[in-house]
Amino acid sequence: RGSNLKDVSILREMSNIEVITLSANNISSLVDFQYCQNISELYLRKNNIQKLAEICYLKELHRLRVLWLSENPCCGADPHKYRMTVLRNLPHLQKLDNQVVTEEEVAQAVEDGEEMVAMHSKEPMEPIRNCSRREVSTSESSTQMESDVLSFRMEETNKIREELGMKPLGRDKFFSSVGVKDRNSCNGTQRCTSNVLSAVLLLLKELDGDGLEIVYRMTEQKLRILHSKETEQDQ
């Protein structure tokens, strides 16, 4: 079940994420995924990616092993041409869509696939500075909440992995990019809070009523802890 997501620019702040499941949305470009250098599995079935040249943004993701891109406009009317082109540009893939990639296919892709030219390089990242101790503390609390919310995506991802004959992922493998060490540097309090908040709001759209109820209770608990700490500091 998708959420009609279009903007996934928050991924630029998630360089350590390993698995992304965003099928059945309205994503039209792969540009933001190029920043996810540790990604190994990417599920983008049923989106709005028009041009197959977008796969150029994935060329430098050398750990990417599983890609599900079927049912996007970029797949075109020729399944063989599509598959060969993807494998020529991403020969390190082990599974493409719902099929295992063979050595014979990779060799054939050199002949039958089309070499895609890089569309443009990465946009420069904004300069960063260290947050103060209070900023880091706030970011840590928000990051933990984000990590808890993301855990509800595991079930959907593991169902897909089962269909592909793969083992289910554990929590640590599913999402490692929200570690505090990756959030300790940012451009001030506003940027710290904005990045985490954007990720949380993005993921809330994926939850059903039960999931939202759990997040609501967890949010109340986090707020009580924060208020308690602030009261102690003021005394």
GROMACS .gro file of C-alpha atoms in nm:
model
  235
    1ARG     CA    1   0.000   0.000   0.000
    2GLY     CA    2   0.151   0.331  -0.112
    3SER     CA    3   0.100   0.688   0.001
    4ASN     CA    4   0.141   0.882  -0.325
    5LEU     CA    5   0.485   1.001  -0.212
    6LYS     CA    6   0.671   1.225  -0.455
    7ASP     CA    7   0.942   1.398  -0.253
    8VAL     CA    8   1.199   1.164  -0.097
    9SER     CA    9   1.478   1.420  -0.065
   10ILE     CA   10   1.509   1.326   0.304
   11LEU     CA   11   1.709   1.026   0.177
   12ARG     CA   12   2.001   1.261   0.118
   13GLU     CA   13   2.042   1.266   0.495
   14MET     CA   14   2.037   0.884   0.522
   15SER     CA   15   2.369   0.772   0.379
   16ASN     CA   16   2.380   0.452   0.586
   17ILE     CA   17   2.034   0.314   0.511
   18GLU     CA   18   2.053  -0.041   0.372
   19VAL     CA   19   1.695  -0.128   0.270
   20ILE     CA   20   1.436   0.105   0.117
   21THR     CA   21   1.077  -0.003   0.047
   22LEU     CA   22   0.873   0.264  -0.133
   23SER     CA   23   0.663   0.064  -0.379
   24ALA     CA   24   0.328   0.192  -0.507
   25ASN     CA   25   0.399   0.564  -0.477
   26ASN     CA   26   0.452   0.851  -0.721
   27ILE     CA   27   0.832   0.883  -0.719
   28SER     CA   28   0.952   1.012  -1.057
   29SER     CA   29   1.331   1.025  -1.016
   30LEU     CA   30   1.612   0.821  -0.864
   31VAL     CA   31   1.829   1.126  -0.800
   32ASP     CA   32   1.787   1.121  -0.422
   33PHE     CA   33   1.882   0.755  -0.391
   34GLN     CA   34   2.240   0.816  -0.507
   35TYR     CA   35   2.326   0.947  -0.160
   36CYS     CA   36   2.240   0.613   0.005
   37GLN     CA   37   2.588   0.465  -0.032
   38ASN     CA   38   2.522   0.160   0.187
   39ILE     CA   39   2.195   0.053   0.029
   40SER     CA   40   2.171  -0.315  -0.063
   41GLU     CA   41   1.801  -0.349  -0.146
   42LEU     CA   42   1.573  -0.101  -0.321
   43TYR     CA   43   1.202  -0.170  -0.381
   44LEU     CA   44   1.036   0.085  -0.612
   45ARG     CA   45   0.771  -0.116  -0.794
   46LYS     CA   46   0.466   0.078  -0.921
   47ASN     CA   47   0.604   0.432  -0.915
   48ASN     CA   48   0.626   0.701  -1.184
   49ILE     CA   49   0.985   0.674  -1.310
   50GLN     CA   50   0.955   0.774  -1.675
   51LYS     CA   51   1.313   0.746  -1.805
   52LEU     CA   52   1.531   0.440  -1.775
   53ALA     CA   53   1.832   0.673  -1.780
   54GLU     CA   54   1.748   0.741  -1.415
   55ILE     CA   55   1.933   0.421  -1.326
   56CYS     CA   56   2.255   0.620  -1.378
   57TYR     CA   57   2.197   0.756  -1.030
   58LEU     CA   58   2.239   0.402  -0.896
   59LYS     CA   59   2.568   0.324  -1.070
   60GLU     CA   60   2.787   0.428  -0.778
   61LEU     CA   61   2.584   0.226  -0.527
   62HIS     CA   62   2.820  -0.070  -0.533
   63ARG     CA   63   2.648  -0.254  -0.248
   64LEU     CA   64   2.311  -0.262  -0.424
   65ARG     CA   65   2.217  -0.625  -0.484
   66VAL     CA   66   1.836  -0.626  -0.510
   67LEU     CA   67   1.638  -0.383  -0.727
   68TRP     CA   68   1.263  -0.398  -0.790
   69LEU     CA   69   1.171  -0.147  -1.058
   70SER     CA   70   0.894  -0.325  -1.248
   71GLU     CA   71   0.560  -0.158  -1.332
   72ASN     CA   72   0.723   0.181  -1.384
   73PRO     CA   73   0.681   0.368  -1.716
   74CYS     CA   74   1.057   0.338  -1.775
   75CYS     CA   75   1.023  -0.039  -1.820
   76GLY     CA   76   0.872   0.020  -2.165
   77ALA     CA   77   0.712  -0.234  -2.396
   78ASP     CA   78   1.020  -0.455  -2.443
   79PRO     CA   79   1.093  -0.651  -2.122
   80HIS     CA   80   1.414  -0.800  -2.263
   81LYS     CA   81   1.557  -0.462  -2.364
   82TYR     CA   82   1.466  -0.318  -2.026
   83ARG     CA   83   1.629  -0.599  -1.830
   84MET     CA   84   1.942  -0.603  -2.045
   85THR     CA   85   1.984  -0.226  -2.013
   86VAL     CA   86   1.950  -0.233  -1.636
   87LEU     CA   87   2.200  -0.517  -1.605
   88ARG     CA   88   2.450  -0.354  -1.837
   89ASN     CA   89   2.453  -0.046  -1.617
   90LEU     CA   90   2.415  -0.229  -1.285
   91PRO     CA   91   2.603  -0.558  -1.339
   92HIS     CA   92   2.649  -0.611  -0.965
   93LEU     CA   93   2.277  -0.683  -0.912
   94GLN     CA   94   2.188  -1.031  -0.788
   95LYS     CA   95   1.813  -0.993  -0.826
   96LEU     CA   96   1.621  -0.765  -1.061
   97ASP     CA   97   1.248  -0.738  -1.007
   98ASN     CA   98   1.128  -1.090  -0.926
   99GLN     CA   99   1.409  -1.281  -1.099
  100VAL     CA  100   1.758  -1.393  -1.003
  101VAL     CA  101   2.031  -1.244  -1.221
  102THR     CA  102   2.256  -1.501  -1.390
  103GLU     CA  103   2.614  -1.464  -1.511
  104GLU     CA  104   2.491  -1.540  -1.862
  105GLU     CA  105   2.247  -1.249  -1.846
  106VAL     CA  106   2.517  -1.007  -1.733
  107ALA     CA  107   2.738  -1.117  -2.022
  108GLN     CA  108   2.451  -1.089  -2.269
  109ALA     CA  109   2.362  -0.744  -2.136
  110VAL     CA  110   2.693  -0.611  -2.270
  111GLU     CA  111   2.563  -0.687  -2.620
  112ASP     CA  112   2.189  -0.629  -2.586
  113GLY     CA  113   2.171  -0.355  -2.324
  114GLU     CA  114   2.211   0.018  -2.374
  115GLU     CA  115   2.483   0.208  -2.189
  116MET     CA  116   2.327   0.500  -2.004
  117VAL     CA  117   2.520   0.825  -1.971
  118ALA     CA  118   2.522   0.995  -1.631
  119MET     CA  119   2.255   1.266  -1.622
  120HIS     CA  120   2.443   1.500  -1.387
  121SER     CA  121   2.660   1.482  -1.078
  122LYS     CA  122   2.554   1.513  -0.718
  123GLU     CA  123   2.445   1.848  -0.591
  124PRO     CA  124   2.690   1.997  -0.338
  125MET     CA  125   2.590   1.942   0.022
  126GLU     CA  126   2.545   2.239   0.252
  127PRO     CA  127   2.826   2.309   0.501
  128ILE     CA  128   2.765   2.172   0.849
  129ARG     CA  129   2.869   2.261   1.201
  130ASN     CA  130   2.856   2.076   1.530
  131CYS     CA  131   2.538   2.099   1.733
  132SER     CA  132   2.551   2.207   2.093
  133ARG     CA  133   2.500   1.949   2.368
  134ARG     CA  134   2.133   2.046   2.402
  135GLU     CA  135   2.081   2.020   2.025
  136VAL     CA  136   2.236   1.673   2.016
  137SER     CA  137   2.021   1.560   2.309
  138THR     CA  138   1.704   1.672   2.130
  139SER     CA  139   1.817   1.508   1.808
  140GLU     CA  140   1.893   1.181   1.987
  141SER     CA  141   1.543   1.164   2.134
  142SER     CA  142   1.380   1.243   1.799
  143THR     CA  143   1.606   0.996   1.619
  144GLN     CA  144   1.502   0.715   1.852
  145MET     CA  145   1.138   0.792   1.775
  146GLU     CA  146   1.214   0.784   1.402
  147SER     CA  147   1.383   0.447   1.440
  148ASP     CA  148   1.081   0.308   1.627
  149VAL     CA  149   0.846   0.429   1.354
  150LEU     CA  150   1.059   0.272   1.082
  151SER     CA  151   1.036  -0.068   1.246
  152PHE     CA  152   0.678  -0.094   1.123
  153ARG     CA  153   0.809  -0.103   0.763
  154MET     CA  154   0.990  -0.429   0.833
  155GLU     CA  155   0.682  -0.645   0.789
  156GLU     CA  156   0.612  -0.517   0.438
  157THR     CA  157   0.975  -0.551   0.331
  158ASN     CA  158   1.009  -0.902   0.472
  159LYS     CA  159   0.694  -1.013   0.289
  160ILE     CA  160   0.855  -0.903  -0.037
  161ARG     CA  161   1.178  -1.081   0.056
  162GLU     CA  162   0.984  -1.402   0.122
  163GLU     CA  163   0.829  -1.378  -0.224
  164LEU     CA  164   1.182  -1.351  -0.365
  165GLY     CA  165   1.297  -1.652  -0.163
  166MET     CA  166   1.515  -1.441   0.066
  167LYS     CA  167   1.560  -1.450   0.442
  168PRO     CA  168   1.375  -1.186   0.650
  169LEU     CA  169   1.573  -0.891   0.781
  170GLY     CA  170   1.633  -0.807   1.145
  171ARG     CA  171   1.588  -0.458   1.283
  172ASP     CA  172   1.958  -0.367   1.271
  173LYS     CA  173   1.989  -0.472   0.909
  174PHE     CA  174   1.664  -0.305   0.807
  175PHE     CA  175   1.757   0.042   0.921
  176SER     CA  176   2.098   0.156   1.037
  177SER     CA  177   2.102   0.514   0.916
  178VAL     CA  178   1.928   0.667   1.217
  179GLY     CA  179   2.217   0.601   1.455
  180VAL     CA  180   2.301   0.899   1.673
  181LYS     CA  181   2.650   0.922   1.524
  182ASP     CA  182   2.497   1.017   1.190
  183ARG     CA  183   2.284   1.291   1.344
  184ASN     CA  184   2.542   1.456   1.569
  185SER     CA  185   2.649   1.702   1.301
  186CYS     CA  186   2.405   1.936   1.132
  187ASN     CA  187   2.340   2.298   1.051
  188GLY     CA  188   2.194   2.419   1.382
  189THR     CA  189   1.890   2.325   1.587
  190GLN     CA  190   1.642   2.406   1.311
  191ARG     CA  191   1.815   2.181   1.059
  192CYS     CA  192   1.850   1.894   1.310
  193THR     CA  193   1.482   1.906   1.399
  194SER     CA  194   1.365   1.967   1.043
  195ASN     CA  195   1.546   1.664   0.899
  196VAL     CA  196   1.416   1.424   1.160
  197LEU     CA  197   1.066   1.569   1.149
  198SER     CA  198   1.052   1.534   0.770
  199ALA     CA  199   1.147   1.167   0.796
  200VAL     CA  200   0.887   1.100   1.065
  201LEU     CA  201   0.606   1.274   0.873
  202LEU     CA  202   0.703   1.084   0.559
  203LEU     CA  203   0.682   0.751   0.737
  204LEU     CA  204   0.361   0.826   0.928
  205LYS     CA  205   0.175   0.811   0.596
  206GLU     CA  206   0.266   0.442   0.572
  207LEU     CA  207   0.103   0.340   0.901
  208ASP     CA  208  -0.247   0.208   0.963
  209GLY     CA  209  -0.460   0.289   1.267
  210ASP     CA  210  -0.286   0.041   1.496
  211GLY     CA  211   0.057   0.169   1.400
  212LEU     CA  212  -0.046   0.530   1.452
  213GLU     CA  213  -0.185   0.445   1.795
  214ILE     CA  214   0.150   0.295   1.895
  215VAL     CA  215   0.334   0.601   1.767
  216TYR     CA  216   0.092   0.826   1.957
  217ARG     CA  217   0.156   0.645   2.285
  218MET     CA  218   0.530   0.645   2.225
  219THR     CA  219   0.524   1.017   2.148
  220GLU     CA  220   0.345   1.088   2.474
  221GLN     CA  221   0.606   0.884   2.660
  222LYS     CA  222   0.895   1.067   2.492
  223LEU     CA  223   0.739   1.404   2.571
  224ARG     CA  224   0.698   1.314   2.937
  225ILE     CA  225   1.065   1.213   2.954
  226LEU     CA  226   1.177   1.534   2.785
  227HIS     CA  227   0.960   1.751   3.009
  228SER     CA  228   1.091   1.569   3.315
  229LYS     CA  229   1.453   1.632   3.211
  230GLU     CA  230   1.382   1.999   3.141
  231THR     CA  231   1.222   2.038   3.484
  232GLU     CA  232   1.526   1.881   3.651
  233GLN     CA  233   1.761   2.114   3.462
  234ASP     CA  234   1.561   2.422   3.569
  235GLN     CA  235   1.574   2.328   3.938
   0.00000   0.00000   0.00000
